[in-house]
mmCIF file of C-alpha atoms and ligand atoms in Angstrom:
data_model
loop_
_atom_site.group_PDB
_atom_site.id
_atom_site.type_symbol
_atom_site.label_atom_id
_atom_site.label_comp_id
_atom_site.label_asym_id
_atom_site.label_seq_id
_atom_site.Cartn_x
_atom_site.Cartn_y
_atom_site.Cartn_z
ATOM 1 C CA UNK I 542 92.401 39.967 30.245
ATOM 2 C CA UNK I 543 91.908 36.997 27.786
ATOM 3 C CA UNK I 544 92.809 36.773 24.230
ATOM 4 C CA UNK I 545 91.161 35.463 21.372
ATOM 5 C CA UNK I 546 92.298 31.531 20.081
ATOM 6 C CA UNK I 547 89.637 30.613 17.750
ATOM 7 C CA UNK I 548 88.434 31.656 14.493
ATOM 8 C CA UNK I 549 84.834 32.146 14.054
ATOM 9 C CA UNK I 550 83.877 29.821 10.735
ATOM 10 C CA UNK I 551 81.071 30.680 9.905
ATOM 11 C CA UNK I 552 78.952 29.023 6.892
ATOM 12 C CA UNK I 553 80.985 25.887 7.383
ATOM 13 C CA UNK I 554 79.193 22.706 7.543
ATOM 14 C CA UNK I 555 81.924 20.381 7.522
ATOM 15 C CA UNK I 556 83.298 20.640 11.034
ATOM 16 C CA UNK I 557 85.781 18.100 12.391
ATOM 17 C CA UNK I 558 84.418 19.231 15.777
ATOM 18 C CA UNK I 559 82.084 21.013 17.630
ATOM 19 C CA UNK I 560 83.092 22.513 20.883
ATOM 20 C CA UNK I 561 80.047 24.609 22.236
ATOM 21 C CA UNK I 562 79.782 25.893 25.963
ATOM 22 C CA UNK I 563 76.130 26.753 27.719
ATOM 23 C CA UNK I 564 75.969 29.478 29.313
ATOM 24 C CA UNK I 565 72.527 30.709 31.895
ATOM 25 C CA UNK I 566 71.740 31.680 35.224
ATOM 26 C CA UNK I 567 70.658 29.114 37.193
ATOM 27 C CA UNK I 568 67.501 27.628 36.603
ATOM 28 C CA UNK I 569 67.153 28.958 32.939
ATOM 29 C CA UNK I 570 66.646 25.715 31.449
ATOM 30 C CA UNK I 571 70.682 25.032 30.854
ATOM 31 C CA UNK I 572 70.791 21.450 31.697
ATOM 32 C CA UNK I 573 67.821 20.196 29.751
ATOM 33 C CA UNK I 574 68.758 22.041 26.741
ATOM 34 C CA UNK I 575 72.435 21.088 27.107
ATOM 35 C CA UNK I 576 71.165 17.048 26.972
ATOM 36 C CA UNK I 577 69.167 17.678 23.770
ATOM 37 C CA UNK I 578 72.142 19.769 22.061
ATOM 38 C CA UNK I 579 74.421 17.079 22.862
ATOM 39 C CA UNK I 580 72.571 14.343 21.401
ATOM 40 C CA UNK I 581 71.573 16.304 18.480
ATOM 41 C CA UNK I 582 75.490 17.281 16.965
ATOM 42 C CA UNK I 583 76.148 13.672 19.007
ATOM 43 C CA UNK I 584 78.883 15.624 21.167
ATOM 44 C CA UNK I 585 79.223 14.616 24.718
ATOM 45 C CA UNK I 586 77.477 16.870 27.358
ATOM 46 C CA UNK I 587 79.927 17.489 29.805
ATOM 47 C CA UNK I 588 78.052 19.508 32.806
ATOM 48 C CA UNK I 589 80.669 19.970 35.544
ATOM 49 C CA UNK I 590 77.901 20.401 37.959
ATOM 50 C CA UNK I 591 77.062 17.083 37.503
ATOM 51 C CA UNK I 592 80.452 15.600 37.779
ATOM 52 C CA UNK I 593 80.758 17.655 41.232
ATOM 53 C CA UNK I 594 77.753 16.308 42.251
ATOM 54 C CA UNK I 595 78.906 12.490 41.603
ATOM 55 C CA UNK I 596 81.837 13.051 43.256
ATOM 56 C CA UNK I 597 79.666 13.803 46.306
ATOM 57 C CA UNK I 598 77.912 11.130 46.534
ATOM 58 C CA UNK I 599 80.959 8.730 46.202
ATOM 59 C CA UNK I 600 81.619 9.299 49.881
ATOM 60 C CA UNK I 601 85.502 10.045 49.455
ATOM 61 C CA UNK I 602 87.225 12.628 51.463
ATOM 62 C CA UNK I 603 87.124 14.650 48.280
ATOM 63 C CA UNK I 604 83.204 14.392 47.563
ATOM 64 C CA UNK I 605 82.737 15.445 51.235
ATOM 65 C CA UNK I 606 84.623 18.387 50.526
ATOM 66 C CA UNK I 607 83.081 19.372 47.384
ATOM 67 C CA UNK I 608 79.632 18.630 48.833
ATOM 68 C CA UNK I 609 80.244 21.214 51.660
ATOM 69 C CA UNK I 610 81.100 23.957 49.212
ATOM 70 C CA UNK I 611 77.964 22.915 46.623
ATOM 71 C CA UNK I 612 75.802 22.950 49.403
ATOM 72 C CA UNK I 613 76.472 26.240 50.529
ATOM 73 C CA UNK I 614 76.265 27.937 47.292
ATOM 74 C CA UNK I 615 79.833 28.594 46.565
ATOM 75 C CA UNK I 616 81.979 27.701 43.911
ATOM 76 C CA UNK I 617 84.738 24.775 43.691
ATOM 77 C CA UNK I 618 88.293 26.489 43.768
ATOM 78 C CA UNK I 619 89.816 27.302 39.928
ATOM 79 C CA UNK I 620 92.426 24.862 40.873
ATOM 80 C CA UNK I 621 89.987 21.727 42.041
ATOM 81 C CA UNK I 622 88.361 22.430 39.115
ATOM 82 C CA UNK I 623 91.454 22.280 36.130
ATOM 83 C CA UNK I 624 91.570 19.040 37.386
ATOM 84 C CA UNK I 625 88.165 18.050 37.245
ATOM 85 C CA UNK I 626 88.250 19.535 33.549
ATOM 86 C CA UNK I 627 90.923 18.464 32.196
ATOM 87 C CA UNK I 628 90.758 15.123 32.870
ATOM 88 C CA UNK I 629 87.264 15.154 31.050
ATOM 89 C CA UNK I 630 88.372 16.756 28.059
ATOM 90 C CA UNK I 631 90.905 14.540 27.714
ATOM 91 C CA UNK I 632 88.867 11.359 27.653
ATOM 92 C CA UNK I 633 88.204 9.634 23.942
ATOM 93 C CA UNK I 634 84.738 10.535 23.302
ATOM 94 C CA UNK I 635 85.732 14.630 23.575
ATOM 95 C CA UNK I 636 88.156 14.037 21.005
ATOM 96 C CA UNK I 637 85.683 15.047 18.497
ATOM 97 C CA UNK I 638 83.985 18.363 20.422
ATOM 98 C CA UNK I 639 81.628 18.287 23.530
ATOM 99 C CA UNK I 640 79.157 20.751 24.888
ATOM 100 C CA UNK I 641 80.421 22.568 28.191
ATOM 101 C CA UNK I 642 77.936 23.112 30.775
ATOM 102 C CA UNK I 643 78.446 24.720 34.159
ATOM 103 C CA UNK I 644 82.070 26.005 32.650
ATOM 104 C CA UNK I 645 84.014 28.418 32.572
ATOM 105 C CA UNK I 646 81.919 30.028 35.579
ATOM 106 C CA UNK I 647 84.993 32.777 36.460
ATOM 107 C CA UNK I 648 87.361 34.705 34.213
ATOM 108 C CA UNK I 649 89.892 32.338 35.723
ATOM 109 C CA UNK I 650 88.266 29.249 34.405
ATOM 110 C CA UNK I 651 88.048 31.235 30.956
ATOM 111 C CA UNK I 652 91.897 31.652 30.528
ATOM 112 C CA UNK I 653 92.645 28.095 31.690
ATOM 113 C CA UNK I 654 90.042 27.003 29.103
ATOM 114 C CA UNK I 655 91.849 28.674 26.136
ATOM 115 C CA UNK I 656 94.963 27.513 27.297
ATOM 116 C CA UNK I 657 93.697 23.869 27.250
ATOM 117 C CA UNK I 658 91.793 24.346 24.095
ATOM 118 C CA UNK I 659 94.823 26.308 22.162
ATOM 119 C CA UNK I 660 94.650 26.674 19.352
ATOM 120 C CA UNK I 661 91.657 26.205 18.383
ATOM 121 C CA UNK I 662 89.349 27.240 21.337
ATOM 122 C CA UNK I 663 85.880 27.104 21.197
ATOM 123 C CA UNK I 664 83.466 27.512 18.460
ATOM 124 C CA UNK I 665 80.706 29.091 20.006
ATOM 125 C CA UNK I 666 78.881 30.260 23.809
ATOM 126 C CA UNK I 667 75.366 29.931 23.866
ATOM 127 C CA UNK I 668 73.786 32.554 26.050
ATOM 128 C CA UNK I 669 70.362 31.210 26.960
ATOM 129 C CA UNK I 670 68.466 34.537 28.897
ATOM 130 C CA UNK I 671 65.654 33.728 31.505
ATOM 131 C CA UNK I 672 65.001 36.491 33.612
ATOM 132 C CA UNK I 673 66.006 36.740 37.052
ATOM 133 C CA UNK I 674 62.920 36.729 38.898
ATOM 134 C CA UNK I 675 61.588 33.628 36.735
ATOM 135 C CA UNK I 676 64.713 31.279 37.501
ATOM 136 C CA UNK I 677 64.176 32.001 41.129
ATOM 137 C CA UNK I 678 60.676 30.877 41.120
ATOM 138 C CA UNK I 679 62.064 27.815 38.874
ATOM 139 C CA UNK I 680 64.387 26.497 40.983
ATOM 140 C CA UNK I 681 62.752 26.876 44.633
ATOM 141 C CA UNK I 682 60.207 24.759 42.726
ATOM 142 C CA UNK I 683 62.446 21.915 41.232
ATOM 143 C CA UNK I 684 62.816 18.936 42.996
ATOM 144 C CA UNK I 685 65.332 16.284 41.542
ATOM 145 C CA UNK I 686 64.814 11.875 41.585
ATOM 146 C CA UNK I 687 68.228 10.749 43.875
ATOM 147 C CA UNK I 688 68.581 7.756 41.821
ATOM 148 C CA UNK I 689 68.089 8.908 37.948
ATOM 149 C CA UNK I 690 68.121 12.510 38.246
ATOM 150 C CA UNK I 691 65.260 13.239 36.851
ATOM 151 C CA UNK I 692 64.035 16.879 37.522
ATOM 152 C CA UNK I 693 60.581 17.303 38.260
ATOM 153 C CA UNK I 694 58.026 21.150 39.134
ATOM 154 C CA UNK I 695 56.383 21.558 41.973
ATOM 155 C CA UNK I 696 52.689 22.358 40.718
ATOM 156 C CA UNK I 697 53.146 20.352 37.520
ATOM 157 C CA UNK I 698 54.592 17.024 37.880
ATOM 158 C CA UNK I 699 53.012 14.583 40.215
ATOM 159 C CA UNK I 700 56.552 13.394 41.003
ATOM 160 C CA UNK I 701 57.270 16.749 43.107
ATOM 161 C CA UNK I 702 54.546 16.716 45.265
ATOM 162 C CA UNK I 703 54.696 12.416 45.721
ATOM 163 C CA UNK I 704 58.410 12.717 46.411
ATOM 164 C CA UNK I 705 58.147 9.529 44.046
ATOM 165 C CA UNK I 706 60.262 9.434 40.962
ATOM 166 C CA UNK I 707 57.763 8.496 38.069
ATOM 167 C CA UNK I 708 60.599 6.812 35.896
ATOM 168 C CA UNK I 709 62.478 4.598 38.643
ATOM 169 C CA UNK I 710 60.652 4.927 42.059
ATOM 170 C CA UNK I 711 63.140 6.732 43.756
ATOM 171 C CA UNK I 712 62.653 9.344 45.853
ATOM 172 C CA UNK I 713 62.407 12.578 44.730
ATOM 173 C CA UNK I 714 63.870 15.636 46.630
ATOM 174 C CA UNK I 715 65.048 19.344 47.145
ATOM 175 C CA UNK I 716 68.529 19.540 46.604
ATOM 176 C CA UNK I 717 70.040 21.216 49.278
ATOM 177 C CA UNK I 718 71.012 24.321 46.976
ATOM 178 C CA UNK I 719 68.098 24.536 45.614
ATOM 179 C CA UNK I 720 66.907 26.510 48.596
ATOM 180 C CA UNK I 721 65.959 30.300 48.592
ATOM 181 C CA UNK I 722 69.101 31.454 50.534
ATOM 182 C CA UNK I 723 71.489 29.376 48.214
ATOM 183 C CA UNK I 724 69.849 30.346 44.790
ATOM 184 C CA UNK I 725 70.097 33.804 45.456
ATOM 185 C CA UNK I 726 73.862 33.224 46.553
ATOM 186 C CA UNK I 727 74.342 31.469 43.300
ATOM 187 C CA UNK I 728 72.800 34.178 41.199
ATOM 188 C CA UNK I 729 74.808 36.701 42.985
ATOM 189 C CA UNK I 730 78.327 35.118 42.217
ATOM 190 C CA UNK I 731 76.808 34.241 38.484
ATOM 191 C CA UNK I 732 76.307 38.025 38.323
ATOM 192 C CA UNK I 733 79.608 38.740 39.751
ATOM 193 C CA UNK I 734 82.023 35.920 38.192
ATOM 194 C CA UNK I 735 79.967 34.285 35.323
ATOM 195 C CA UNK I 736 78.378 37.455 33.704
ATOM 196 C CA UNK I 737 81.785 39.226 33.023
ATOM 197 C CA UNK I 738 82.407 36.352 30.473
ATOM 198 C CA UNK I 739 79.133 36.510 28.428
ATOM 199 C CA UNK I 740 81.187 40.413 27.517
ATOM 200 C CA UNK I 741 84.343 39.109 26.477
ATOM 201 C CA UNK I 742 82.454 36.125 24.299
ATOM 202 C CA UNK I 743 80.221 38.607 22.698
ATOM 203 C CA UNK I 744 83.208 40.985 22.314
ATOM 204 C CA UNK I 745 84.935 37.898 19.892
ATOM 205 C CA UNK I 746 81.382 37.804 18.272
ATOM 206 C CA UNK I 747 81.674 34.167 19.490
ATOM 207 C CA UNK I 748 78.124 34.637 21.543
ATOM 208 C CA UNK I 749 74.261 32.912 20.990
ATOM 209 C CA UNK I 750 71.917 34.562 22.229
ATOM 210 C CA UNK I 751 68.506 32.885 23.096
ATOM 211 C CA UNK I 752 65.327 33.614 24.646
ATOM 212 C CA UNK I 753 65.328 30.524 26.894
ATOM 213 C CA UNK I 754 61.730 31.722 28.089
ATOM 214 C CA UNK I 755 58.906 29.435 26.477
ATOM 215 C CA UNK I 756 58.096 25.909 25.467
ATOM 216 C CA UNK I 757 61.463 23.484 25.558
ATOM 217 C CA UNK I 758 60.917 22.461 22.205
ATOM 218 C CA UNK I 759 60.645 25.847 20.351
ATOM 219 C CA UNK I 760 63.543 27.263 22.532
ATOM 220 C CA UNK I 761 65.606 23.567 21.381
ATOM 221 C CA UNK I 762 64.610 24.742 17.777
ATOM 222 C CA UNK I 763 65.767 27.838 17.899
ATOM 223 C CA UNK I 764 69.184 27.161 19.431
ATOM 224 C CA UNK I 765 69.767 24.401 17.149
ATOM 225 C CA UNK I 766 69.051 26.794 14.156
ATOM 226 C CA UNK I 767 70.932 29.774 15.576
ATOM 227 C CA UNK I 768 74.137 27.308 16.296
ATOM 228 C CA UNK I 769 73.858 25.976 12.357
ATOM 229 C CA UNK I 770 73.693 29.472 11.731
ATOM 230 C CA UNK I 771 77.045 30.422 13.370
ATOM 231 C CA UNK I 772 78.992 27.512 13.495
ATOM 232 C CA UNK I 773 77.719 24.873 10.540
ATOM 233 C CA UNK I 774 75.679 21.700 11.090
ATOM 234 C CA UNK I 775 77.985 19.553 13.306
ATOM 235 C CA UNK I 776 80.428 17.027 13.138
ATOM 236 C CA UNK I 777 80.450 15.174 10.253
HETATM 237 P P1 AMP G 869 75.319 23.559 38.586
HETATM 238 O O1 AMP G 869 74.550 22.284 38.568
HETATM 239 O O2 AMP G 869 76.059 23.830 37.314
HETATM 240 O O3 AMP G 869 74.507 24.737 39.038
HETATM 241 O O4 AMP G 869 76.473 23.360 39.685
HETATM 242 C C1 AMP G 869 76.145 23.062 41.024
HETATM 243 C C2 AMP G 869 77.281 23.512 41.934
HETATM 244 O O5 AMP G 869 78.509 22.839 41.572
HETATM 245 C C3 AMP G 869 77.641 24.988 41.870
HETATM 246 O O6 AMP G 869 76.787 25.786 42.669
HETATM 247 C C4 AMP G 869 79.069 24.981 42.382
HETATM 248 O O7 AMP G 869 79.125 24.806 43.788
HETATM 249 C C5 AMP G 869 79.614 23.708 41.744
HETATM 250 N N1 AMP G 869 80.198 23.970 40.404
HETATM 251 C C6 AMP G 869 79.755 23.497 39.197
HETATM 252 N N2 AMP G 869 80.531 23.941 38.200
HETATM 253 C C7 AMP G 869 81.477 24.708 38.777
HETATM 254 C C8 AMP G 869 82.575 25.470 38.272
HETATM 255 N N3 AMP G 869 82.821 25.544 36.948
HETATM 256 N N4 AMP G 869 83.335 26.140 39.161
HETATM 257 C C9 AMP G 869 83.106 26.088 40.479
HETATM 258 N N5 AMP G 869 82.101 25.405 41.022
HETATM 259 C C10 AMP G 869 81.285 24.716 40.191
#
C-alpha cells in the first residue's frame, strides 16, 4: 500500500528539521501533549482538528459544512482535507518541521502525506496508548472554554461544573462530539481507518510508543526522551 520515503537517523542530534506526527485515540491526552512537544523542539503544532474547528466557527458556507460532518462524528473527505494540509505545511514557520496532530487519520491521508513530504517524509509517529474504556470516560467528561479553548474535567476543575472559563470568563461547554454516541463513532472509525497506520509506521520502525496513562508531566518526559532517543534533540 504505501512505501517507505524517509530514513530513520537515528543518534543524530543535528537535525535541520523535525517533522513528528501524534498519533492516539481520542481522548488519550494527544492535544495537550502535542502543545508541550511543539514548544519544546519549537516546531509548530499543527492539529487539523483544530483548524476544522476554526473554520466552523467562521460562519462560511465551508465551516457550515465541515461543522455538520465534525458534529456527527465523521471524518472530513481525503480531498477537503489535502487542501486544508497542504496549505499549512506550506506556510513559513513549517519550513523547519512541525508536529502533526489529528493527521494522517486514513491510509489515504498517509500516501498523500508522503507524497507531499517526498523525499524526506517524516521522522517519527508517536503512538501515545490510553486504553479504550479510559478515553471514553475522558472525553464524556471534558468540557472545552468557547473563547480560549481551554479544556477543563468534569469532577476536577471548577471550570466544568461553573460552565465558567477560569482563564478568560467564557463559557465553558460540551462540544457537541464530545457526546457518548459520537465518541464511540469516533473510536470506531479510529479503529477502522486510523489504527491500520500505527502497522505500517511500526513496520518502517518509524513508531513511539508511549504509555499516555499517568501524570502529564511524567508521560511529557518520557516522550520527549523516547523522541531524543529515535530521532536526536531537535532542530538546531
Ligand atoms: P480531533 O480534534 O482531532 O478529534 O478532530 C475533531 C474532528 O475534526 C474529527 O472528528 C473529524 O470530524 C475532523 N477531523 C480532524 N482531522 C481530520 C482528518 N485528518 N481527516 C478527517 N477529518 C478530520
Amino acid at each position: 500500500m504505501l512505501t517507505p520515503v524517509t530514513s530513520h537517523r537515528s543518534g543524530s542530534t543535528d537535525l535541520a528539521s523535525l517533522r513528528l506526527i501524534v498519533f492516539g485515540r481520542q481522548g488519550a491526552g494527544k492535544g495537550t501533549q502535542a502543545a508541550r512537544l511543539a514548544a519544546h523542539y519549537g516546531i509548530p503544532h499543527i492539529s487539523t482538528g483544530d483548524m476544522l474547528r476554526a473554520a466552523a466557527a467562521s460562519g462560511t458556507e465551508f465551516g457550515g459544512r465541515v461543522k455538520e460532518i465534525m458534529d456527527s462524528g465523521s471524518l472530513v473527505s481525503d480531498e477537503v482535507m489535502e487542501g486544508v494540509v497542504a496549505e499549512r505545511l506550506g506556510e513559513p514557520d513549517a519550513a523547519r518541521g512541525f508536529l502533526l496532530d489529528g493527521y494522517p487519520r486514513t491510509p489515504g491521508q498517509a500516501e498523500y502525506l508522503q507524497t507531499l513530504l517526498a523525499p524526506e517524509g517524516i521522522d517519527l509517529a508517536i503512538n501515545l496508548e490510553v486504553p479504550e474504556e479510559v478515553v471514553v470516560e475522558r472525553i464524556t467528561g471534558r468540557r472545552v472554554c468557547v473563547s480560549c479553548g481551554t479544556t477543563y474535567a468534569v469532577g476536577r476543575d471548577a471550570s466544568a461544573g461553573s460552565g465558567v472559563c477560569a482563564k478568560c470568563g467564557g463559557s465553558v461547554v460540551q462540544r457537541e462530539d464530545d457526546t457518548e454516541d459520537a465518541v464511540r463513532r469516533r473510536l470506531a472509525l479510529y479503529a477502522s481507518s486510523t489504527e491500520p497506520l500505527l502497522s505500517w509506521f511500526r513496520g518502517h520502525d518509524l513508531l513511539l510508543d508511549v504509555d499516555g496513562v499517568g501524570e502529564p508531566d511524567a508521560i511529557a518526559a518520557s516522550l520527549i526522551a523516547g523522541i531524543d532517543d529515535r530521532v536526536g534533540s531537535g532542530p538546531d
